[in-house]
Coordinates of C-alpha atoms and ligand atoms in Angstrom, one line a residue:
Chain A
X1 CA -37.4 -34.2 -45.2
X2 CA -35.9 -31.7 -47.8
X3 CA -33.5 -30.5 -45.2
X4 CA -32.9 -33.9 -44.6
X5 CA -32.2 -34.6 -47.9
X6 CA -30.1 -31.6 -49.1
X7 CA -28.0 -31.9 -45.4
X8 CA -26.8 -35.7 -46.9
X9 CA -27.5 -35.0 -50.7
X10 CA -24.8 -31.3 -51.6
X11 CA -22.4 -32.9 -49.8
X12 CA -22.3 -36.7 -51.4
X13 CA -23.0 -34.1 -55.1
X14 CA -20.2 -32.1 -54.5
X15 CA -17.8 -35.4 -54.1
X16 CA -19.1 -37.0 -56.9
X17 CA -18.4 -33.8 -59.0
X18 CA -14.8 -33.5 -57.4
X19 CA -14.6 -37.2 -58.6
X20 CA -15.3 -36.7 -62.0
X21 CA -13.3 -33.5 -62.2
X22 CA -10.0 -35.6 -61.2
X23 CA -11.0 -38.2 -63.5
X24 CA -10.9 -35.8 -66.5
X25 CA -8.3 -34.0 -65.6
X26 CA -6.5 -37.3 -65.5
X27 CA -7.4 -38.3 -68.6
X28 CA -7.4 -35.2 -70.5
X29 CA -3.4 -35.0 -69.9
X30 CA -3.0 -38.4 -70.6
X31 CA -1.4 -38.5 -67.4
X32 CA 0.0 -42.3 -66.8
X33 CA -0.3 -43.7 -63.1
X34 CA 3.0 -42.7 -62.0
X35 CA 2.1 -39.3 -62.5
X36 CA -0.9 -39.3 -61.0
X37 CA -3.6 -42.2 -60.3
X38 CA -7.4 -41.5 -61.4
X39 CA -10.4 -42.2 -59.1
X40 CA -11.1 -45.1 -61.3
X41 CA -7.8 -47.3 -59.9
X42 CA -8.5 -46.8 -57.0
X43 CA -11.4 -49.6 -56.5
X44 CA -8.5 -52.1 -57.6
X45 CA -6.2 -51.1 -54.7
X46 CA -8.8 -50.9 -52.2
X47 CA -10.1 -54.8 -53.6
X48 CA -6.3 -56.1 -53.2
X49 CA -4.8 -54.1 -49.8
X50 CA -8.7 -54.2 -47.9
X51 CA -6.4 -56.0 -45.0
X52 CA -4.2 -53.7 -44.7
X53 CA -6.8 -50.9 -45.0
X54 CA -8.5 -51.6 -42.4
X55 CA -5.6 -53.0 -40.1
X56 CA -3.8 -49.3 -41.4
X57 CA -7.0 -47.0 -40.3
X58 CA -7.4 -49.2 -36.7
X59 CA -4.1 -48.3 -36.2
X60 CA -4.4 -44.4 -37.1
X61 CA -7.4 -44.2 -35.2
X62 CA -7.2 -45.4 -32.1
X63 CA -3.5 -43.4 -31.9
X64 CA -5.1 -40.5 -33.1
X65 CA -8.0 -40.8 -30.2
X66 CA -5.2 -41.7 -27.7
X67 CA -3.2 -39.1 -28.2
X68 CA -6.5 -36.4 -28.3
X69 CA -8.1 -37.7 -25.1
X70 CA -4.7 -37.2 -23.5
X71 CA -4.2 -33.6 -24.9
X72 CA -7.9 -32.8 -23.6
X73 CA -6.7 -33.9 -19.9
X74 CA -3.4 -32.3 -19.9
X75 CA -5.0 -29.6 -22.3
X76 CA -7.9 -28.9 -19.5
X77 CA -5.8 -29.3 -16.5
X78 CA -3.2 -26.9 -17.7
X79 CA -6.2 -24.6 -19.3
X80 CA -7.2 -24.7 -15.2
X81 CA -4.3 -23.2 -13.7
X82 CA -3.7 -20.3 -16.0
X83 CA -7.4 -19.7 -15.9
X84 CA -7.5 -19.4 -12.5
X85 CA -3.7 -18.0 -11.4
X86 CA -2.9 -14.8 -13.3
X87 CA 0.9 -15.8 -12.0
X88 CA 1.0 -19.2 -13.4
X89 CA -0.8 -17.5 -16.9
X90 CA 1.8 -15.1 -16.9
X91 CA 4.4 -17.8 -16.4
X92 CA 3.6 -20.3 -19.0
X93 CA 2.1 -18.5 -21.5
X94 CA 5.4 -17.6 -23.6
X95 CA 6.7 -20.9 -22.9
X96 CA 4.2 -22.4 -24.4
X97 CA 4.1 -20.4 -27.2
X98 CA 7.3 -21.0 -28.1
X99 CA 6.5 -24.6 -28.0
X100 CA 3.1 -24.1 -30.3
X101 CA 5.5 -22.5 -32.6
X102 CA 7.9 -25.2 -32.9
X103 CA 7.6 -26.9 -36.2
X104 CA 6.6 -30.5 -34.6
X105 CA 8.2 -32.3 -37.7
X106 CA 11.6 -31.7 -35.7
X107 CA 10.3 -33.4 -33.2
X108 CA 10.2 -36.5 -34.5
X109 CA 13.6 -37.7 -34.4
X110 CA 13.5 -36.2 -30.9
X111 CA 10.6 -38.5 -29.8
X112 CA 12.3 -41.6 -32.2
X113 CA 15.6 -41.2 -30.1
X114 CA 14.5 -40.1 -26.8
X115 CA 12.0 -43.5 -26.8
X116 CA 13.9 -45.9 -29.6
X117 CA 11.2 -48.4 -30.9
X118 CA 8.1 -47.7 -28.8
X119 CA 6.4 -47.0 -32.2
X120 CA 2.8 -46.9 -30.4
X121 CA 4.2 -44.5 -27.5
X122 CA 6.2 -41.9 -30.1
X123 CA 2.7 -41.8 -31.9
X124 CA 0.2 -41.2 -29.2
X125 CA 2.9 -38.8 -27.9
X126 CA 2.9 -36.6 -31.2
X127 CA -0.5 -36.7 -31.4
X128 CA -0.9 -35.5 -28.0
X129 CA 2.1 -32.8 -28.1
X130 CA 0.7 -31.2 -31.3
X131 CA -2.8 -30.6 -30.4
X132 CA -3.0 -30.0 -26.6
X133 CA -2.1 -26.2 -27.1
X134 CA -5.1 -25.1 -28.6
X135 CA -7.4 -26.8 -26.2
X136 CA -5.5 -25.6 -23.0
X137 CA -5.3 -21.8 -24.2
X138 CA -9.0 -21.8 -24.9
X139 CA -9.9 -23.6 -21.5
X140 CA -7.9 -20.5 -19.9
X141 CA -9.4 -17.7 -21.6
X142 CA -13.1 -19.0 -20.8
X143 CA -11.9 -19.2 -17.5
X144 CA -10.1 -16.1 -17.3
X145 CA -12.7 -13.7 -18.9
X146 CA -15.8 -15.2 -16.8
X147 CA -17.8 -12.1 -15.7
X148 CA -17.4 -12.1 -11.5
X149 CA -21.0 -11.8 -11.0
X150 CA -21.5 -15.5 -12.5
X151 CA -19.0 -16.1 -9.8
X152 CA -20.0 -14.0 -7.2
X153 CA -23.5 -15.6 -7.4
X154 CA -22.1 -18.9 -5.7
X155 CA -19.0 -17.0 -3.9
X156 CA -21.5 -15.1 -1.9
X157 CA -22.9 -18.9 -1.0
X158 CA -20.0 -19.8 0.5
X159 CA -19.7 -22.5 -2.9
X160 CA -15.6 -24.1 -3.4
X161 CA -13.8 -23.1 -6.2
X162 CA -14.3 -26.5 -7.2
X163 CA -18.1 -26.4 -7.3
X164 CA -18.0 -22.8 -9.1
X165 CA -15.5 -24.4 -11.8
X166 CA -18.4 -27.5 -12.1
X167 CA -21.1 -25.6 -12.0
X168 CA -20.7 -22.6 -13.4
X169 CA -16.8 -22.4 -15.2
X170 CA -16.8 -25.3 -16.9
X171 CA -20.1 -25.7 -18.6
X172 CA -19.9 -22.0 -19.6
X173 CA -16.6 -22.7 -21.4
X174 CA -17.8 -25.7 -23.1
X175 CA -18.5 -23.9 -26.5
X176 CA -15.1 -22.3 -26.6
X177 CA -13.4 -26.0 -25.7
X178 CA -15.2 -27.8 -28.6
X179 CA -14.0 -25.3 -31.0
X180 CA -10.7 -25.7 -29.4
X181 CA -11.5 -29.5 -30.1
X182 CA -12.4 -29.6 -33.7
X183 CA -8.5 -27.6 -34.4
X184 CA -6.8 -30.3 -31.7
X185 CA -8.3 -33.5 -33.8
X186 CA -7.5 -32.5 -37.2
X187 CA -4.0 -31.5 -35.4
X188 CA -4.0 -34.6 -33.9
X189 CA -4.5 -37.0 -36.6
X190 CA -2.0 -35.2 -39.0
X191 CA 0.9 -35.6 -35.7
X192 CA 0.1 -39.4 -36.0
X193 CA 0.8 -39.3 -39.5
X194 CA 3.5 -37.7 -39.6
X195 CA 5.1 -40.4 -37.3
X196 CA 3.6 -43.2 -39.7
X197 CA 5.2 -41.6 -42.3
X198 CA 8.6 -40.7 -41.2
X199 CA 9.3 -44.0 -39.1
X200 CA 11.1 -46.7 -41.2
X201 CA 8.9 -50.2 -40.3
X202 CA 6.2 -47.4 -38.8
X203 CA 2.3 -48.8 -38.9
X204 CA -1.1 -47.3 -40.0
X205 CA -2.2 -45.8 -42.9
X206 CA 1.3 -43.7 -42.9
X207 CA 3.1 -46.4 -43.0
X208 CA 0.5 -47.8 -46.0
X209 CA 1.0 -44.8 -47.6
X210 CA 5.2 -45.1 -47.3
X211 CA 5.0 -48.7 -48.8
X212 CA 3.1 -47.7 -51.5
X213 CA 5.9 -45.1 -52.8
X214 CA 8.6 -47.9 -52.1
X215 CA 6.9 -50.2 -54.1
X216 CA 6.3 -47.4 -56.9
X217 CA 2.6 -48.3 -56.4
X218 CA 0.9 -45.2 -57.0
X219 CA -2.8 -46.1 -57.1
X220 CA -1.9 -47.9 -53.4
X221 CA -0.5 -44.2 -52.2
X222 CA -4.0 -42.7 -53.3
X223 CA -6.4 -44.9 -52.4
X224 CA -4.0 -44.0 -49.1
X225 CA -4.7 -40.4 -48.7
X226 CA -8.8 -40.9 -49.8
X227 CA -9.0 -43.1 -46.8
X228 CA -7.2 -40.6 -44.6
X229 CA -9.6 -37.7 -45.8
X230 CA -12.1 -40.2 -45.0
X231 CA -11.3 -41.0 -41.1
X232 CA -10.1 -37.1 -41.1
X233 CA -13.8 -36.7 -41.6
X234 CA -14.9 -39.4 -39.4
X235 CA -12.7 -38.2 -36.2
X236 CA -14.2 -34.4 -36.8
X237 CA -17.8 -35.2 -37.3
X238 CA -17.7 -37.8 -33.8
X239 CA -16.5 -33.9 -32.3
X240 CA -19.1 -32.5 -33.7
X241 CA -21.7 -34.6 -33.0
X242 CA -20.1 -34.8 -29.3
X243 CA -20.5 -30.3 -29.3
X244 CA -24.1 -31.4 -29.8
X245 CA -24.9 -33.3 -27.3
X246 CA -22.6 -31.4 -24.4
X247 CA -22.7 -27.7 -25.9
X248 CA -25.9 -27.8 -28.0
X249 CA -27.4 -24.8 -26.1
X250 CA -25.1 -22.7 -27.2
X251 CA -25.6 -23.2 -30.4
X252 CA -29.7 -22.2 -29.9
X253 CA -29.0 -19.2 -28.2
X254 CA -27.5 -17.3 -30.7
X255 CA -30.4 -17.8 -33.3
Chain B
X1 CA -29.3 -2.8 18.5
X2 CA -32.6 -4.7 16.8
X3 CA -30.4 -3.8 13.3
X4 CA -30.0 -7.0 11.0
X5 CA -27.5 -5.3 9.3
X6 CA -25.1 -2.5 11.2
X7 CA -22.6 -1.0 8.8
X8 CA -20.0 0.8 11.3
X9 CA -17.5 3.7 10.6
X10 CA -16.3 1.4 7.3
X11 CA -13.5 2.4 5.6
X12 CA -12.2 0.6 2.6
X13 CA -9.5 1.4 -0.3
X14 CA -8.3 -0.7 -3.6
X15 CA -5.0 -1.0 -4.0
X16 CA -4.4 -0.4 -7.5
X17 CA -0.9 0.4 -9.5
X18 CA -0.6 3.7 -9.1
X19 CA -1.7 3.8 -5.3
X20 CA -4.5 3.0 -2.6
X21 CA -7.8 4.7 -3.7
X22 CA -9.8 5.0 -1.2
X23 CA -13.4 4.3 -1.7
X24 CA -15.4 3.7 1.1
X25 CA -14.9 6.5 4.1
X26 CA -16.8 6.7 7.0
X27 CA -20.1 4.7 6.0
X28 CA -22.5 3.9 9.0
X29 CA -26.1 2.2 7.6
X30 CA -28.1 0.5 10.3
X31 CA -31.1 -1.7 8.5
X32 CA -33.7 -3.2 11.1
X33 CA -34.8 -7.0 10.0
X34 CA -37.4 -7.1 7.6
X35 CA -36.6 -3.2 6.3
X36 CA -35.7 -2.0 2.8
X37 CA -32.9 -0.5 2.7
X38 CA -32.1 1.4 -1.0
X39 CA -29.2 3.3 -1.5
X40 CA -27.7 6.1 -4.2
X41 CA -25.1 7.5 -4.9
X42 CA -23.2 9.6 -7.6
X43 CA -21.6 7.0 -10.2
X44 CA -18.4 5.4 -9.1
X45 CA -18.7 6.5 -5.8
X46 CA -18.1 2.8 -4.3
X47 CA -21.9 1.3 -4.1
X48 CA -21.7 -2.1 -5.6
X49 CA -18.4 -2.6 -2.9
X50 CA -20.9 -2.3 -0.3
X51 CA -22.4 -4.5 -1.6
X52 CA -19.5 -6.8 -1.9
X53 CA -18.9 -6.1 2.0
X54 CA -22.1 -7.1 2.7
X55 CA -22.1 -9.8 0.9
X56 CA -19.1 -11.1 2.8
X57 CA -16.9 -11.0 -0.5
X58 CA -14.8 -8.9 0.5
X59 CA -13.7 -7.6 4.2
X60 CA -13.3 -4.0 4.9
X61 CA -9.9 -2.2 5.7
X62 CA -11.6 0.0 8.8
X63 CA -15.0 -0.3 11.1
X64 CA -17.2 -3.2 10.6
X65 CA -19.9 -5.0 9.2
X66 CA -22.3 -6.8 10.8
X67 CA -25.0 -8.8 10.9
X68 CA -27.4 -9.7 13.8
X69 CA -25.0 -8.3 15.7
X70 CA -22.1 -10.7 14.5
X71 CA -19.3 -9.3 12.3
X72 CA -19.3 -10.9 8.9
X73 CA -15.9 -12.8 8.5
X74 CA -16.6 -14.2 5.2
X75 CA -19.8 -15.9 2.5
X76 CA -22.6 -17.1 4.5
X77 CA -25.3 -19.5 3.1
X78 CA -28.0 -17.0 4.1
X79 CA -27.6 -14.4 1.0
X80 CA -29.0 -13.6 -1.9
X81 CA -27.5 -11.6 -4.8
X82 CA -29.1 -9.9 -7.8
X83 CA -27.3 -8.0 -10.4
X84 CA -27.8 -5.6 -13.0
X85 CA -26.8 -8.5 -15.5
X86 CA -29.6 -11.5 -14.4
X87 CA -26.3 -14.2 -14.9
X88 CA -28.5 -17.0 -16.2
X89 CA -26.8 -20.1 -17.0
X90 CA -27.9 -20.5 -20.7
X91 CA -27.6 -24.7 -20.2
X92 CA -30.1 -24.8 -17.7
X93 CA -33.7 -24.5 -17.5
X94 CA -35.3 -21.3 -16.1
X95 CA -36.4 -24.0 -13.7
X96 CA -32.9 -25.0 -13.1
X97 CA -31.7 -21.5 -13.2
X98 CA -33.3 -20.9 -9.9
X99 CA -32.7 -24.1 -8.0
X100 CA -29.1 -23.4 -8.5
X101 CA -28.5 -22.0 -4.7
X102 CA -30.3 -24.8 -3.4
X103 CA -28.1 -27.1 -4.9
X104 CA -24.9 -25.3 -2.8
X105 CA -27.4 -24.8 0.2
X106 CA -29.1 -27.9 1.0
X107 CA -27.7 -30.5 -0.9
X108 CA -29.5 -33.0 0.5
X109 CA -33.0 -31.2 -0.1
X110 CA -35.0 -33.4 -2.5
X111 CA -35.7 -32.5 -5.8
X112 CA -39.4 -32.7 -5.8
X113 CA -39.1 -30.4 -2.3
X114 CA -36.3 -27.8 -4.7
X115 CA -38.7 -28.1 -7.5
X116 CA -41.8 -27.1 -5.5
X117 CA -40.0 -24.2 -3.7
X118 CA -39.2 -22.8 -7.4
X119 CA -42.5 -23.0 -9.0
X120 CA -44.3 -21.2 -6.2
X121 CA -41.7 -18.0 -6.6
X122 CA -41.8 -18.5 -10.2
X123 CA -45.4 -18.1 -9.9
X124 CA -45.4 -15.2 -7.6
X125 CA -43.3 -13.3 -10.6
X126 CA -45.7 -14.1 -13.5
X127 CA -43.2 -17.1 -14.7
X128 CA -45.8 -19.6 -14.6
X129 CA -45.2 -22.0 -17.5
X130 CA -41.7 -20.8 -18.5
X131 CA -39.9 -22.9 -15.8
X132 CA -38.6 -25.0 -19.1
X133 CA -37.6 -22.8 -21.3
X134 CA -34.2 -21.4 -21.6
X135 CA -32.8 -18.0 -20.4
X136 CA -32.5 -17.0 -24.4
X137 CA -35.8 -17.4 -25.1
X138 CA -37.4 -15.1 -21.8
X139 CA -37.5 -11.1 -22.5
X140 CA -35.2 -8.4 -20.7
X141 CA -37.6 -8.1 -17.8
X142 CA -38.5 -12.4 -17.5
X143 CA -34.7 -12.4 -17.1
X144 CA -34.7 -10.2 -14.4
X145 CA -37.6 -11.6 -12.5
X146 CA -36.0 -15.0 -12.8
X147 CA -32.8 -14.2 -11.9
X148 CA -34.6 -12.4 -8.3
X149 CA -36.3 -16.1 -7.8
X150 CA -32.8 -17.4 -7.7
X151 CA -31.7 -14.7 -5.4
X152 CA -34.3 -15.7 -2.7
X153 CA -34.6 -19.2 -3.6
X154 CA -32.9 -20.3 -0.4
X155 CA -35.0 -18.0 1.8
X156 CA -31.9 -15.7 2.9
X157 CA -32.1 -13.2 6.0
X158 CA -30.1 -10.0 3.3
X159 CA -31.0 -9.9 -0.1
X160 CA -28.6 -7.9 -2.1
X161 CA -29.8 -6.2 -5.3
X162 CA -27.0 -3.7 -7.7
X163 CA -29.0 -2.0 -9.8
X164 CA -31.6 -4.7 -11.2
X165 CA -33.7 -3.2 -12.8
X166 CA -31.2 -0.7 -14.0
X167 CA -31.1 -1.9 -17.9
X168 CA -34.9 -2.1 -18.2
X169 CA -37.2 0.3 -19.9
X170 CA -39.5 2.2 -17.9
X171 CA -42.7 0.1 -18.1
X172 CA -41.1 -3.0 -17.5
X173 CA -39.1 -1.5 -14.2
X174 CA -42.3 -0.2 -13.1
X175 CA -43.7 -3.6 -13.1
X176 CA -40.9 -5.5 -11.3
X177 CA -41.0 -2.7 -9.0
X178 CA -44.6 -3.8 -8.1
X179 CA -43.0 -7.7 -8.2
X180 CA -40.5 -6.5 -5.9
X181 CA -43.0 -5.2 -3.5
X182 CA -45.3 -8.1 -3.7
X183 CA -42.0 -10.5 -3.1
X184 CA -41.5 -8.5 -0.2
X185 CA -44.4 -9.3 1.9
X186 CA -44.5 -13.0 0.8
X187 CA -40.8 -13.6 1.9
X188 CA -39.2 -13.0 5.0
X189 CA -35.6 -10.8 3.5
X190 CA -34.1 -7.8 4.8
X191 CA -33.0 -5.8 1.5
X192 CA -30.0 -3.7 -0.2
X193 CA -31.0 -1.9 -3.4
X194 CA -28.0 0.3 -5.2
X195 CA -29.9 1.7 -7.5
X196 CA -29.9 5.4 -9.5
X197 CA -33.4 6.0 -10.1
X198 CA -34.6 8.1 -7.1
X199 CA -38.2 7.3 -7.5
X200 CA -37.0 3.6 -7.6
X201 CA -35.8 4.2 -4.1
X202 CA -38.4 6.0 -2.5
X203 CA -40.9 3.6 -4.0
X204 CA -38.9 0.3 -3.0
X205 CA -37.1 1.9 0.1
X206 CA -38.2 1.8 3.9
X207 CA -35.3 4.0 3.9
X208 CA -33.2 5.6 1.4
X209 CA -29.3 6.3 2.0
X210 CA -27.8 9.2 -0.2
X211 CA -23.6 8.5 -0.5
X212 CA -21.5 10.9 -0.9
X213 CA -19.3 11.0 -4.0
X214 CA -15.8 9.5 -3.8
X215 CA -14.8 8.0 -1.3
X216 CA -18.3 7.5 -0.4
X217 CA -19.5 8.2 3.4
X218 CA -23.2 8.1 4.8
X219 CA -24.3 11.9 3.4
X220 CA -27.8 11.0 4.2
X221 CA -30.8 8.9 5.1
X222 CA -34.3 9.7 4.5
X223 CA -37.1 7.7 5.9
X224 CA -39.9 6.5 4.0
X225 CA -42.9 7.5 5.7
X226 CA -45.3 5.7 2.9
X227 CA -48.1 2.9 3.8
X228 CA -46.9 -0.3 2.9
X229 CA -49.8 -0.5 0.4
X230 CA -47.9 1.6 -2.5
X231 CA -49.7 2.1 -5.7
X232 CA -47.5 3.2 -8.7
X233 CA -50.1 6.7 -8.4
X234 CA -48.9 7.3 -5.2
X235 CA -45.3 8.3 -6.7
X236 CA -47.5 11.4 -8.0
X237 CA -48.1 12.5 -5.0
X238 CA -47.0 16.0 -3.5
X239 CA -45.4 14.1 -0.7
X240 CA -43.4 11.9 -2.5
X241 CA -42.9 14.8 -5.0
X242 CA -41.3 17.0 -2.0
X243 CA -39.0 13.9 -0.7
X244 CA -37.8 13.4 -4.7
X245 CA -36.6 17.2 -4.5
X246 CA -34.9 16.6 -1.2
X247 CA -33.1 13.5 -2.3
X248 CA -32.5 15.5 -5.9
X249 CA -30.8 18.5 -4.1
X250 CA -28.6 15.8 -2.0
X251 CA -27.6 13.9 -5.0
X252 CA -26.7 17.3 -6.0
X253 CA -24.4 17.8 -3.1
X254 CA -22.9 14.7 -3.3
X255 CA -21.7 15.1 -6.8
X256 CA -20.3 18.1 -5.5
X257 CA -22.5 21.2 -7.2
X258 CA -25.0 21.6 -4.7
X259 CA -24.1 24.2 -2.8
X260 CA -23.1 27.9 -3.9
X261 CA -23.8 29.6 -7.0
X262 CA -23.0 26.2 -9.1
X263 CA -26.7 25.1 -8.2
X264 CA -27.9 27.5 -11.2
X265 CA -25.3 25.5 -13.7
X266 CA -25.9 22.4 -12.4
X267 CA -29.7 22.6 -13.9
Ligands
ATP1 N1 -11.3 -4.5 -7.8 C1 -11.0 -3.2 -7.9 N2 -9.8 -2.8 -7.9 C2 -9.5 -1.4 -8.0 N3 -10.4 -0.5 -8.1 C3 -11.7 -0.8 -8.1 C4 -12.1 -2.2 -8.0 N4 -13.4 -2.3 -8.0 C5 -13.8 -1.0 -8.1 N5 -12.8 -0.1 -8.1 C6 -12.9 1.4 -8.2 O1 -13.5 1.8 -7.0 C7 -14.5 2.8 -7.3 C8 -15.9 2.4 -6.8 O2 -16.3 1.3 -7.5 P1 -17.7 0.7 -7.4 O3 -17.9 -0.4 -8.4 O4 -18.0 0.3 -6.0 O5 -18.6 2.0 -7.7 P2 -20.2 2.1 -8.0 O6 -20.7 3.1 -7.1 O7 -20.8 0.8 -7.9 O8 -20.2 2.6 -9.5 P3 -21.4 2.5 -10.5 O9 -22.4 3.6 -10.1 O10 -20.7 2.9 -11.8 O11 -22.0 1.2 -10.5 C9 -14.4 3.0 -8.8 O12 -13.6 4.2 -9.0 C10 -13.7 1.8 -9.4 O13 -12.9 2.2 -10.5
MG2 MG1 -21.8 -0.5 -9.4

């Protein structure tokens, strides 16, 4: 119960405080709106733009999540091979450094001319591109570093590759994908924003957020970035609550 | 010719960046069915890759390795391996821990059937009422045991051991040691045990196979002439005291300050 309460209690406390602080800060300069909004206009944006709140966030989220569960395929299939091949490791890693290191801002006139008004596609696709690296380098070093005896215990069997990666490889580098996961989804959700926001006639909360400066509405561009903190917070709570239920025992076993 | 397991003029060398090393040279061990089989050997001197040979992991460069008579071309179904580190898979139940080689074995072996199988051996090691628990939460020496339940799970002909007991303290080893034997004559396995504790060996051991350091060859065998009834007092005994000296002085020789006046510096 007091866990319970102080798990769900600090955090809504330390909000509240942040809240306040802004508020005062706001008021204390005298600050007008175009300078900088205070918590208490924001209520009056979310009241008049609710549509296009939650249209905006539909549209960032399921982007985000398309472009994430395509990074974790690619991400896993390419953390496979370099596990497993020390020539293809070998190969690919500095290529794909040099890709991770890429600022992915350049790429989005890259994506917006190579595929001119798929809007949706050039989205997903920046979402995907930014945050597949983490999740395929970790994949490979859990593979890579897996002691040969928890091999060897099914090798000597006569077990597949296949069944070893199932049984043994995969689970046993489940801990080291999720933390891989919680960088790709924050990654993730900031590539599909930085599509929204860049791309003239763009859509989600981005694009929310791109109206609100054309329009000079600055309470509107706000309320904007408290609602993308809030799915940000959304999308890396459903991974954590995910490393629960699929990696939870790792978690117990270090206590 | 009755041999389960007939190791044969095996040669074997890793090919590493600065050359071949040669690691295995002229091995012979011959291990009837049913015998224990334990074998030391200075450190580094090539033991756990006979075990890998034996295991069918890996195939030897020279001679041959064979089992009931058939040279072993690759894994086979019918062995069980134990390590030094007991592998448990930390997501799975003790239970589950041991059913594991069942699962690649006889996939079509019902679970009730897999489950009964592991609760009897779990039993027979003292694990009675940990099958749910996870590896984390068993001691050093639960580990172990568990991890020998998976290793004859699938009632294999060769059980391979590489130093099990190796990162135990000394009371706990001494009781798997007693496990070990009682395992014995409840299951049907011919055994391979590297280990480096020579009263380990003689205790364990139907016979007990000195290597020779680097690259390692057959140096020496020593039959245990114990009953099969082995209390932990017996390893007291002036007899067993003499064949410890005997094995001492060989392990000795095969770390290459046995002979000569380097036995006095070697004490
Ligand atoms: N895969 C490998 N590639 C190259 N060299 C190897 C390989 N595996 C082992 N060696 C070398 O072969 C030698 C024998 O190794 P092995 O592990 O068989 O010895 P061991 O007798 O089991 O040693 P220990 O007593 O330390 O367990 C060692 O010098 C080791 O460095
Ligand atoms: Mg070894």
């Amino acid at each position: 119960m007091n866990t319970a309460l102080r798990k769900v209690g600090v955090p809504v406390l330390s909000i509240l405080i942040f809240l306040v602080l802004w508020e005062l800060l706001v008021w204390a300069n005298g600050w007008p709106n175009y300078v900088m909004a205070s918590p208490s206009d924001l209520p009056e944006a979310y009241a008049r733009f609710w549509e296009l709140f939650l249209l905006g966030s539909w549209q960032t989220l399921w982007r985000t999540v398309a472009g994430l569960l395509l990074a974790v395929i690619f991400g896993l299939a390419l953390g496979m091979v370099m596990g497993f091949s020390r020539i293809v490791r070998d190969g690919l890693y500095p290529l794909l450094v040099g890709f991770n290191a890429i600022p992915k801002a350049t790429l989005v006139p890259v994506l917006a001319l190579l595929f001119i008004g798929q809007h949706n596609f050039n989205t997903v696709m920046m979402a995907f591109l930014i945050s597949f690296f983490p999740i395929a380098v970790s994949v490979a070093i859990g593979l890579s570093t897996l002691e040969p005896e928890y091999r060897d215990i099914l090798r000597a069997l006569g077990a597949s590759r296949m069944t070893i990666f199932w049984k043994i490889a995969l689970p046993k580098t489940l801990p080291e994908f999720f933390g891989a996961l919680k960088v790709a989804v924050t990654l993730a959700f900031i590539g599909t924003n930085l599509v929204e926001i860049v791309s003239p006639h763009g859509r989600g909360l981005g694009a929310l957020f791109l109206s609100g400066q054309t329009n000079s509405n600055y309470p509107l561009m706000f309320a904007v970035l408290i609602a993308l903190a809030v799915l940000g917070i959304v999308l890396y709570y459903a991974v954590v609550a995910m490393e629960r239920i699929f990696a939870g025992w790792a978690e117990r076993a270090e206590t | 010719m009755s041999d389960l397991i007939d190791i044969r003029g095996v040669a074997h060398a890793y090919r590493t960046p600065s050359g071949p090393l040669p690691v295995l040279d002229g091995l012979d061990i011959a291990i009837p069915r049913g015998e224990f089989c334990a074998v030391v050997g200075p450190s580094g001197c090539g033991k756990s890759t006979l075990t890998r040979l034996v295991a069918g992991l890996m195939k030897p460069d020279k001679g041959e390795v064979r089992l009931d008579g058939a040279p072993i071309r690759g894994p086979r179904k019918n062995v069980g391996m134990a390590f030094q580190n007991p592998v448990l898979l930390e997501w799975r139940s003790i239970l589950d821990n041991v059913i594991l080689p069942l699962e690649i074995v006889a996939p079509s072996m019902p679970r009730k059937e897999r489950v009964a199988r592991a609760e009897e051996l779990l039993a027979m090691v003292g694990l009675e009422g940990f099958e749910a628990k996870r590896p984390s939460e068993l001691s050093g020496g639960m580990r172990q045991r568990a991890s020998l339940c998976r290793a004859i799970v699938h009632k294999p002909d060769v059980l391979i051991m590489d130093e099990p007991f190796g990162a135990l303290d000394n009371f706990t080893r001494e009781d798997l040691w007693q496990t070990m034997r009682q395992l014995r004559a409840a299951e049907p396995f011919t055994a391979v045990l590297i280990t480096h504790d020579l009263r380990e060996s003689v205790y364990l051991g139907d016979q007990v196979v000195v290597l020779s350091g680097r690259p390692a060859r057959t140096q020496y065998v020593m039959n245990v002439d114990l009953p099969d009834e082995r209390p932990l007092d017996i390893l007291y005994t002036p007899k067993v005291g003499e064949m410890l000296h005997v094995l001492r002085d060989q392990i000795k020789i095969a770390q290459g300050r046995g002979e000569g006046p380097g036995e006095g510096a070697a004490a």
